[in-house]
Amino acid sequence: MKNIYIKTWGCQMNEYDSSMIAKNLESTGQYLITEKYEQADVLILNTCSIREKAQEKLFHQLGRWKKLKDKNPNIIIAVGGCVATQEGKEIFKRSRYVDIIFGTQSLHKLPKMINEVEKNKKFVIDISFPKLDKFNSFLPIKNTGYTASISIMEGCNKYCSFCVVPYTRGKEISRPSDDVLFEIATLAENGIKEINLLGQNVNAYEGPTFDGKICFFSELLRLIAEIDGIERIRFTTSNPIEFSDDIIEVYKDTPKLVSFLHLPVQSGSNKVLELMKRSYTTEEYEKIIEKLIKARSNIQISSDFIVGFPGESKKDFQQTINFIKKINFDMSYSFIYSSRPGTPASEMKDEIDLQEKKERLYVLQDCISKQTMSWSRKMLGSQQYILVEGKAKKNPTQLYGKTENNRIVNFYGPQKTIGQFVQVKINEVHTHILNGTLL
């Protein structure tokens, strides 16, 4: 038995991919997953290329692992994920002690690739896009928690000017609906109560069915809601372009779908949205939100924002702040724009000073933080339906769970409620964490 250590950077899709890597390797009976990299026979780095200086971060990590390999030349180092797909052999040229480079769609081949390195002592690379082959190696697993994420589709066809995802994950392709439903049903049998559907654009899902038809995202949501044991459904991430009326209708008749939606807008300026090639306007985005509120009056919205995009003027930034206040976003993921090699935006002239970008980011995050706290205050004295996930991190005598709108609630209660949905009255609020009393 060999020890495998997996280090994961990036989004929930990468976390899901790493779980698939672990499942596939353990299923061979040859490997054990370890949380201590010093004990590993195989070191696997699953990378993300979204953030700035992703490549440099990769080589710094590889440099640390090189010290282990200098002491033990038999250690195998494998690099996968988005940076691996983007850089390919360039990684090996710069770090010739790397043994394996695998892509986002070829991770299921890793057991075979490891065996090949052990046998031939030669560098192996596979960054091909064999559609959905990696999902064909799905193995049912027993979960120790009560929430789980599953990927329902891969890739992106939108080609926003700032984004590398279409180049690292490929074109949009949806998993067959029966495969998705089978995986979720298996998770439910193993105690999972809450499911989170993953994809670069989940609302673009068009999964083939067993009878040759197409299952659209709205239909998939309703089918998942019928699975015994699944009590709460989330999804991320959506694109406003394809957030169609049939999806909005699901909020009217499917209470298991949470009253919380992450819908990235990126900017509140139509000029900047056009430069980003987002293919919608702030007015169109606002209409979607209006329809959602009509369908589910208590829904809360979170979003993504890029600050300091090339061409963003002070006026454009102020329009974004005004838009944030108008929509009254609950939360956001916000970042200073960073150029990604190979994207159209990387060719744009960036004349915004870094200090100006930092100041804009501070203003935006401060605005969102105040709105988050305002939403939390509205919960004071309310009764919240939460899934109890375990012992509170800071006080193990307490339990914790999450509300539909992603607040952590700490409270005192019996251990037997872990894994159950309970009603808690909120008696103290902070920005993201609440305290309550079990009812």
Coordinates of C-alpha atoms in Angstrom, one line a residue:
M1 CA 0.0 0.0 0.0
K2 CA 1.3 3.4 -1.0
N3 CA 0.4 6.7 0.7
I4 CA -1.2 9.4 -1.5
Y5 CA -1.3 13.1 -0.5
I6 CA -3.6 15.4 -2.4
K7 CA -3.3 19.2 -2.2
T8 CA -6.2 21.2 -3.8
W9 CA -6.4 24.8 -4.8
G10 CA -9.4 26.6 -6.2
C11 CA -13.2 26.2 -6.5
Q12 CA -15.7 23.6 -5.4
M13 CA -15.2 21.9 -8.8
N14 CA -11.6 21.3 -8.0
E15 CA -12.6 19.9 -4.5
Y16 CA -15.0 17.6 -6.2
D17 CA -12.3 16.5 -8.7
S18 CA -9.9 15.8 -5.9
S19 CA -12.5 13.6 -4.2
M20 CA -12.9 11.6 -7.4
I21 CA -9.1 11.2 -7.6
A22 CA -9.1 9.9 -4.0
K23 CA -12.0 7.5 -4.7
N24 CA -10.4 6.1 -7.8
L25 CA -7.0 5.5 -6.3
E26 CA -8.4 3.9 -3.1
S27 CA -10.6 1.6 -5.2
T28 CA -7.5 0.0 -6.7
G29 CA -6.6 -1.4 -3.3
Q30 CA -3.0 -0.1 -3.8
Y31 CA -3.3 3.3 -2.2
L32 CA -4.2 5.0 1.1
I33 CA -4.9 8.8 1.4
T34 CA -2.8 10.6 3.9
E35 CA -3.1 14.1 5.3
K36 CA 0.6 14.3 6.0
Y37 CA 2.6 15.1 2.9
E38 CA 5.9 14.0 4.6
Q39 CA 4.6 10.4 4.6
A40 CA 3.5 10.3 0.9
D41 CA 4.8 8.1 -1.8
V42 CA 2.8 10.1 -4.4
L43 CA 2.2 13.8 -4.1
I44 CA -0.7 15.2 -6.2
L45 CA -1.3 18.9 -6.7
N46 CA -4.7 19.8 -8.2
T47 CA -4.4 23.4 -9.4
C48 CA -6.5 26.4 -10.2
S49 CA -5.6 29.2 -12.7
I50 CA -8.3 31.7 -11.8
R51 CA -6.3 33.9 -9.4
E52 CA -3.2 36.0 -10.1
K53 CA 0.2 34.4 -10.4
A54 CA -1.2 30.9 -10.4
Q55 CA 1.9 29.6 -12.2
E56 CA 4.3 31.1 -9.7
K57 CA 2.3 29.7 -6.9
L58 CA 2.5 26.3 -8.5
F59 CA 6.3 26.3 -8.9
H60 CA 6.8 27.6 -5.3
Q61 CA 4.9 24.5 -4.1
L62 CA 6.8 22.2 -6.4
G63 CA 10.0 23.6 -5.1
R64 CA 9.0 22.6 -1.6
W65 CA 8.2 19.1 -2.7
K66 CA 11.5 18.8 -4.6
K67 CA 13.2 18.7 -1.2
L68 CA 11.3 15.6 -0.4
K69 CA 12.1 14.0 -3.7
D70 CA 15.8 14.9 -3.3
K71 CA 15.8 12.7 -0.2
N72 CA 13.7 10.0 -1.7
P73 CA 13.9 9.8 -5.6
N74 CA 11.1 7.2 -5.6
I75 CA 8.5 9.8 -4.7
I76 CA 6.1 10.5 -7.6
I77 CA 5.0 14.1 -8.1
A78 CA 1.8 14.7 -10.2
V79 CA 0.3 18.0 -11.2
G80 CA -3.3 18.3 -12.4
G81 CA -6.1 20.8 -12.8
C82 CA -6.5 24.0 -14.7
V83 CA -2.8 25.2 -14.6
A84 CA -1.7 21.8 -15.7
T85 CA -4.1 21.9 -18.7
Q86 CA -3.0 25.4 -19.5
E87 CA 0.8 25.0 -19.2
G88 CA 1.2 21.3 -20.2
K89 CA 4.9 20.3 -20.9
E90 CA 6.1 23.8 -19.8
I91 CA 5.7 22.6 -16.2
F92 CA 8.1 19.7 -16.9
K93 CA 10.6 21.9 -18.7
R94 CA 10.9 24.1 -15.7
S95 CA 10.6 21.4 -13.1
R96 CA 12.1 18.2 -14.5
Y97 CA 11.5 16.3 -11.3
V98 CA 7.7 16.3 -12.0
D99 CA 6.6 12.8 -13.1
I100 CA 3.0 13.3 -14.2
I101 CA 0.9 16.1 -15.7
F102 CA -2.8 15.4 -16.0
G103 CA -5.8 17.6 -17.1
T104 CA -9.2 18.4 -15.7
Q105 CA -10.8 15.7 -17.9
S106 CA -8.1 13.0 -17.6
L107 CA -7.9 12.6 -13.8
H108 CA -9.5 9.2 -14.0
K109 CA -6.4 7.9 -15.8
L110 CA -4.2 8.7 -12.8
P111 CA -3.9 5.1 -11.5
K112 CA -2.7 3.9 -14.9
M113 CA -0.3 6.9 -15.2
I114 CA 1.2 6.2 -11.8
N115 CA 1.8 2.6 -12.7
E116 CA 3.4 3.7 -16.0
V117 CA 5.9 6.0 -14.1
E118 CA 6.8 3.2 -11.6
K119 CA 7.4 0.8 -14.5
N120 CA 9.2 2.9 -17.0
K121 CA 10.6 5.7 -14.9
K122 CA 9.6 8.2 -17.5
F123 CA 7.6 11.4 -17.5
V124 CA 3.9 11.0 -18.4
I125 CA 1.4 13.7 -19.6
D126 CA -2.3 13.6 -20.6
I127 CA -4.2 16.9 -20.8
S128 CA -6.7 15.7 -23.4
F129 CA -10.4 16.4 -23.3
P130 CA -12.1 13.0 -23.5
K131 CA -15.6 14.5 -22.8
L132 CA -17.1 12.9 -19.7
D133 CA -15.1 9.8 -19.4
K134 CA -13.9 10.7 -15.9
F135 CA -17.5 10.4 -14.6
N136 CA -17.8 6.8 -16.0
S137 CA -15.4 5.8 -13.2
F138 CA -17.8 7.0 -10.5
L139 CA -17.8 4.8 -7.5
P140 CA -20.4 5.0 -4.7
I141 CA -18.8 6.1 -1.5
K142 CA -19.8 6.3 2.1
N143 CA -19.9 9.8 3.5
T144 CA -19.3 10.9 7.0
G145 CA -21.0 14.3 6.6
Y146 CA -24.5 15.3 5.7
T147 CA -23.8 17.7 2.8
A148 CA -22.2 16.8 -0.5
S149 CA -21.4 18.5 -3.8
I150 CA -21.6 16.8 -7.2
S151 CA -20.6 18.0 -10.7
I152 CA -23.4 17.9 -13.2
M153 CA -21.6 19.5 -16.2
E154 CA -18.1 20.6 -17.3
G155 CA -16.7 23.5 -19.3
C156 CA -18.0 26.8 -20.6
N157 CA -19.0 28.2 -24.0
K158 CA -19.2 31.9 -22.9
Y159 CA -15.6 33.0 -23.5
C160 CA -15.7 36.1 -21.2
S161 CA -12.7 38.2 -22.1
F162 CA -11.1 37.8 -18.7
C163 CA -11.6 34.0 -18.1
V164 CA -9.4 31.0 -18.8
V165 CA -12.1 28.4 -17.9
P166 CA -13.1 27.6 -21.6
Y167 CA -9.5 26.9 -22.3
T168 CA -8.8 24.7 -19.3
R169 CA -12.1 22.9 -18.8
G170 CA -13.2 22.8 -22.5
K171 CA -16.7 23.4 -23.9
E172 CA -19.9 22.9 -22.0
I173 CA -20.9 19.2 -21.8
S174 CA -23.6 17.9 -19.5
R175 CA -23.6 14.5 -17.6
P176 CA -26.5 12.2 -18.4
S177 CA -29.4 13.0 -16.1
D178 CA -29.7 9.3 -15.0
D179 CA -26.1 9.3 -13.9
V180 CA -26.6 12.5 -11.8
L181 CA -29.7 11.2 -10.2
F182 CA -28.1 7.8 -9.4
E183 CA -25.2 9.5 -7.8
I184 CA -27.4 11.7 -5.7
A185 CA -29.6 8.8 -4.7
T186 CA -26.5 6.9 -3.6
L187 CA -25.4 9.8 -1.5
A188 CA -28.8 10.1 0.1
E189 CA -28.7 6.4 1.0
N190 CA -25.4 7.1 2.8
G191 CA -27.0 9.9 4.9
I192 CA -26.5 13.0 2.7
K193 CA -29.4 15.5 3.4
E194 CA -28.2 18.5 1.4
I195 CA -26.8 18.5 -2.2
N196 CA -24.9 21.2 -4.0
L197 CA -24.9 21.0 -7.8
L198 CA -21.7 22.2 -9.4
G199 CA -20.7 23.5 -12.9
Q200 CA -19.2 26.5 -14.6
N201 CA -22.8 27.3 -15.8
V202 CA -25.2 24.9 -14.1
N203 CA -28.2 26.6 -15.6
A204 CA -27.0 25.7 -19.1
Y205 CA -27.4 22.0 -18.1
E206 CA -28.8 19.9 -20.9
G207 CA -28.3 16.3 -19.9
P208 CA -29.2 13.4 -22.2
T209 CA -31.8 11.0 -20.9
F210 CA -32.0 7.2 -21.3
D211 CA -34.7 7.6 -24.0
G212 CA -32.7 10.0 -26.1
K213 CA -34.4 13.2 -24.9
I214 CA -32.9 16.2 -23.1
C215 CA -33.3 17.0 -19.4
F216 CA -33.0 20.7 -18.8
F217 CA -31.8 22.2 -15.5
S218 CA -35.3 23.1 -14.2
E219 CA -36.5 19.5 -14.7
L220 CA -33.3 18.2 -13.1
L221 CA -34.0 20.3 -10.0
R222 CA -37.5 18.9 -9.7
L223 CA -36.3 15.3 -10.1
I224 CA -33.7 15.7 -7.4
A225 CA -36.3 17.1 -5.1
E226 CA -38.2 13.8 -5.4
I227 CA -35.3 11.7 -4.1
D228 CA -36.0 10.4 -0.7
G229 CA -33.6 11.8 1.9
I230 CA -32.6 14.9 0.0
E231 CA -34.1 17.8 2.0
R232 CA -32.2 20.8 0.6
I233 CA -30.8 21.7 -2.8
R234 CA -28.2 24.3 -3.8
F235 CA -26.4 25.1 -7.0
T236 CA -23.4 27.1 -8.2
T237 CA -22.4 28.8 -10.4
S238 CA -25.0 30.3 -12.8
N239 CA -24.7 32.7 -15.6
P240 CA -27.4 35.5 -16.1
I241 CA -27.5 34.8 -19.8
E242 CA -29.3 31.5 -19.3
F243 CA -31.2 32.1 -16.1
S244 CA -34.4 31.4 -17.9
D245 CA -38.0 31.7 -16.7
D246 CA -38.5 27.9 -16.4
I247 CA -35.7 27.9 -13.7
I248 CA -37.3 30.8 -11.9
E249 CA -40.6 28.8 -11.9
V250 CA -38.9 26.1 -9.8
Y251 CA -38.6 28.5 -7.0
K252 CA -42.4 28.7 -6.9
D253 CA -43.1 25.0 -6.5
T254 CA -40.0 23.4 -5.1
P255 CA -39.4 24.4 -1.4
K256 CA -36.3 22.1 -1.1
L257 CA -34.5 24.6 -3.4
V258 CA -32.9 27.1 -1.0
S259 CA -34.0 30.8 -0.9
F260 CA -30.5 31.8 -1.7
L261 CA -28.8 32.3 -5.1
H262 CA -25.3 33.0 -6.2
L263 CA -25.6 34.8 -9.5
P264 CA -22.4 36.5 -10.7
V265 CA -22.8 39.9 -12.3
Q266 CA -19.0 41.1 -12.2
S267 CA -19.8 44.8 -12.7
G268 CA -22.5 47.3 -12.4
S269 CA -21.4 49.2 -15.5
N270 CA -22.8 48.3 -18.9
K271 CA -19.6 49.6 -20.5
V272 CA -17.4 47.3 -18.4
L273 CA -19.8 44.4 -19.0
E274 CA -19.4 44.8 -22.7
L275 CA -15.6 44.9 -22.4
M276 CA -15.9 41.7 -20.3
K277 CA -18.0 40.1 -23.0
R278 CA -20.7 39.2 -20.5
S279 CA -23.5 39.5 -23.1
Y280 CA -26.1 41.0 -20.8
T281 CA -26.8 44.4 -19.3
T282 CA -27.4 45.5 -15.7
E283 CA -31.1 46.1 -16.7
E284 CA -31.4 42.5 -17.9
Y285 CA -29.8 41.3 -14.7
E286 CA -32.2 43.4 -12.6
K287 CA -35.2 41.9 -14.4
I288 CA -34.1 38.4 -13.4
I289 CA -33.8 39.4 -9.8
E290 CA -37.3 41.0 -9.9
K291 CA -38.8 37.8 -11.3
L292 CA -37.0 35.7 -8.6
I293 CA -38.4 37.9 -5.8
K294 CA -41.9 37.5 -7.2
A295 CA -41.4 33.7 -7.2
R296 CA -39.7 33.6 -3.8
S297 CA -40.2 36.8 -1.8
N298 CA -37.5 35.9 0.8
I299 CA -34.7 35.1 -1.6
Q300 CA -31.3 36.5 -1.0
I301 CA -28.7 37.1 -3.7
S302 CA -24.9 36.9 -3.7
S303 CA -22.6 37.7 -6.6
D304 CA -19.1 38.1 -8.0
F305 CA -17.3 41.3 -8.7
I306 CA -14.1 42.2 -10.5
V307 CA -12.6 45.5 -9.5
G308 CA -10.2 47.5 -11.7
F309 CA -10.9 45.8 -15.0
P310 CA -9.1 47.5 -17.9
G311 CA -11.1 50.5 -19.0
E312 CA -13.1 50.8 -15.7
S313 CA -13.3 54.5 -14.9
K314 CA -14.2 56.0 -11.5
K315 CA -17.7 56.6 -12.9
D316 CA -18.0 52.9 -13.9
F317 CA -16.9 51.9 -10.4
Q318 CA -19.5 54.2 -8.8
Q319 CA -22.1 52.6 -11.0
T320 CA -21.1 49.3 -9.6
I321 CA -21.5 50.6 -6.0
N322 CA -24.9 52.0 -6.9
F323 CA -25.9 48.7 -8.4
I324 CA -24.8 46.8 -5.3
K325 CA -27.0 49.0 -3.2
K326 CA -29.9 48.8 -5.5
I327 CA -30.0 45.0 -5.7
N328 CA -29.1 44.8 -2.0
F329 CA -26.7 41.9 -2.4
D330 CA -26.2 39.8 0.7
M331 CA -22.7 38.6 0.0
S332 CA -20.0 38.6 -2.7
Y333 CA -16.7 37.2 -3.9
S334 CA -14.8 40.2 -5.1
F335 CA -11.3 40.5 -6.5
I336 CA -8.9 42.9 -8.1
Y337 CA -8.6 42.1 -11.8
S338 CA -5.6 40.0 -12.7
S339 CA -4.6 39.3 -16.3
R340 CA -4.7 35.7 -17.3
P341 CA -2.4 34.6 -20.1
G342 CA -4.1 33.8 -23.4
T343 CA -7.3 35.7 -22.6
P344 CA -8.5 38.7 -24.8
A345 CA -8.4 40.9 -21.7
S346 CA -4.7 40.3 -21.3
E347 CA -4.2 42.3 -24.5
M348 CA -6.2 45.3 -23.2
K349 CA -4.3 48.4 -21.9
D350 CA -4.5 48.5 -18.1
E351 CA -4.0 52.1 -16.9
I352 CA -5.5 51.8 -13.4
D353 CA -2.9 52.2 -10.6
L354 CA -2.7 49.2 -8.2
Q355 CA -3.3 51.4 -5.2
E356 CA -6.5 52.7 -6.9
K357 CA -7.6 49.2 -7.5
K358 CA -7.0 48.3 -3.8
E359 CA -9.0 51.3 -2.7
R360 CA -11.9 50.4 -5.0
L361 CA -11.9 46.9 -3.7
Y362 CA -12.0 48.1 -0.1
V363 CA -14.9 50.4 -0.8
L364 CA -16.8 47.6 -2.6
Q365 CA -16.2 45.0 0.1
D366 CA -17.1 47.5 2.9
C367 CA -20.4 48.2 1.1
I368 CA -21.2 44.5 0.8
S369 CA -20.2 43.8 4.4
K370 CA -22.6 46.4 5.7
Q371 CA -25.4 44.9 3.6
T372 CA -24.5 41.4 4.8
M373 CA -24.8 42.6 8.4
S374 CA -28.1 44.3 7.6
W375 CA -29.4 41.0 6.3
S376 CA -28.2 39.2 9.4
R377 CA -29.9 41.7 11.7
K378 CA -33.2 40.9 10.0
M379 CA -32.8 37.4 11.3
L380 CA -32.6 38.4 14.9
G381 CA -35.6 36.8 16.8
S382 CA -36.5 34.7 13.8
Q383 CA -36.9 30.9 13.6
Q384 CA -34.4 29.2 11.2
Y385 CA -34.5 25.7 9.8
I386 CA -31.0 24.4 9.9
L387 CA -29.1 21.2 9.1
V388 CA -27.0 20.3 12.2
E389 CA -23.6 19.3 10.8
G390 CA -21.5 18.7 14.0
K391 CA -19.8 20.3 17.0
A392 CA -19.0 24.0 16.8
K393 CA -15.4 24.7 16.0
K394 CA -14.7 27.3 18.7
N395 CA -16.8 25.7 21.4
P396 CA -17.1 21.9 21.2
T397 CA -19.9 21.9 23.8
Q398 CA -22.1 23.6 21.2
L399 CA -23.4 22.3 17.9
Y400 CA -23.5 24.1 14.6
G401 CA -25.5 24.1 11.4
K402 CA -26.2 26.3 8.4
T403 CA -29.2 28.3 7.4
E404 CA -30.5 28.5 3.8
N405 CA -28.7 31.8 3.4
N406 CA -25.3 30.3 4.4
R407 CA -25.1 31.6 8.0
I408 CA -23.4 29.4 10.5
V409 CA -25.6 29.0 13.7
N410 CA -24.1 27.9 17.0
F411 CA -26.4 26.6 19.7
Y412 CA -26.6 24.1 22.6
G413 CA -28.4 20.8 21.9
P414 CA -28.2 17.0 22.2
Q415 CA -25.7 15.1 20.0
K416 CA -28.6 13.1 18.5
T417 CA -29.6 16.1 16.5
I418 CA -26.4 16.0 14.4
G419 CA -27.5 15.1 10.9
Q420 CA -31.0 16.3 11.4
F421 CA -32.9 19.4 10.5
V422 CA -34.0 21.4 13.5
Q423 CA -35.7 24.8 14.3
V424 CA -33.5 27.3 16.1
K425 CA -34.5 30.8 17.3
I426 CA -31.8 33.4 16.6
N427 CA -30.9 35.5 19.6
E428 CA -27.5 37.0 18.6
V429 CA -26.2 38.0 15.2
H430 CA -22.8 38.8 13.7
T431 CA -22.0 39.3 10.1
H432 CA -21.7 35.7 9.1
I433 CA -22.2 33.8 12.3
L434 CA -25.4 33.6 14.5
N435 CA -26.1 32.2 17.9
G436 CA -29.4 30.6 18.7
T437 CA -31.6 28.5 20.9
L438 CA -32.9 25.0 19.9
L439 CA -36.7 24.9 19.8

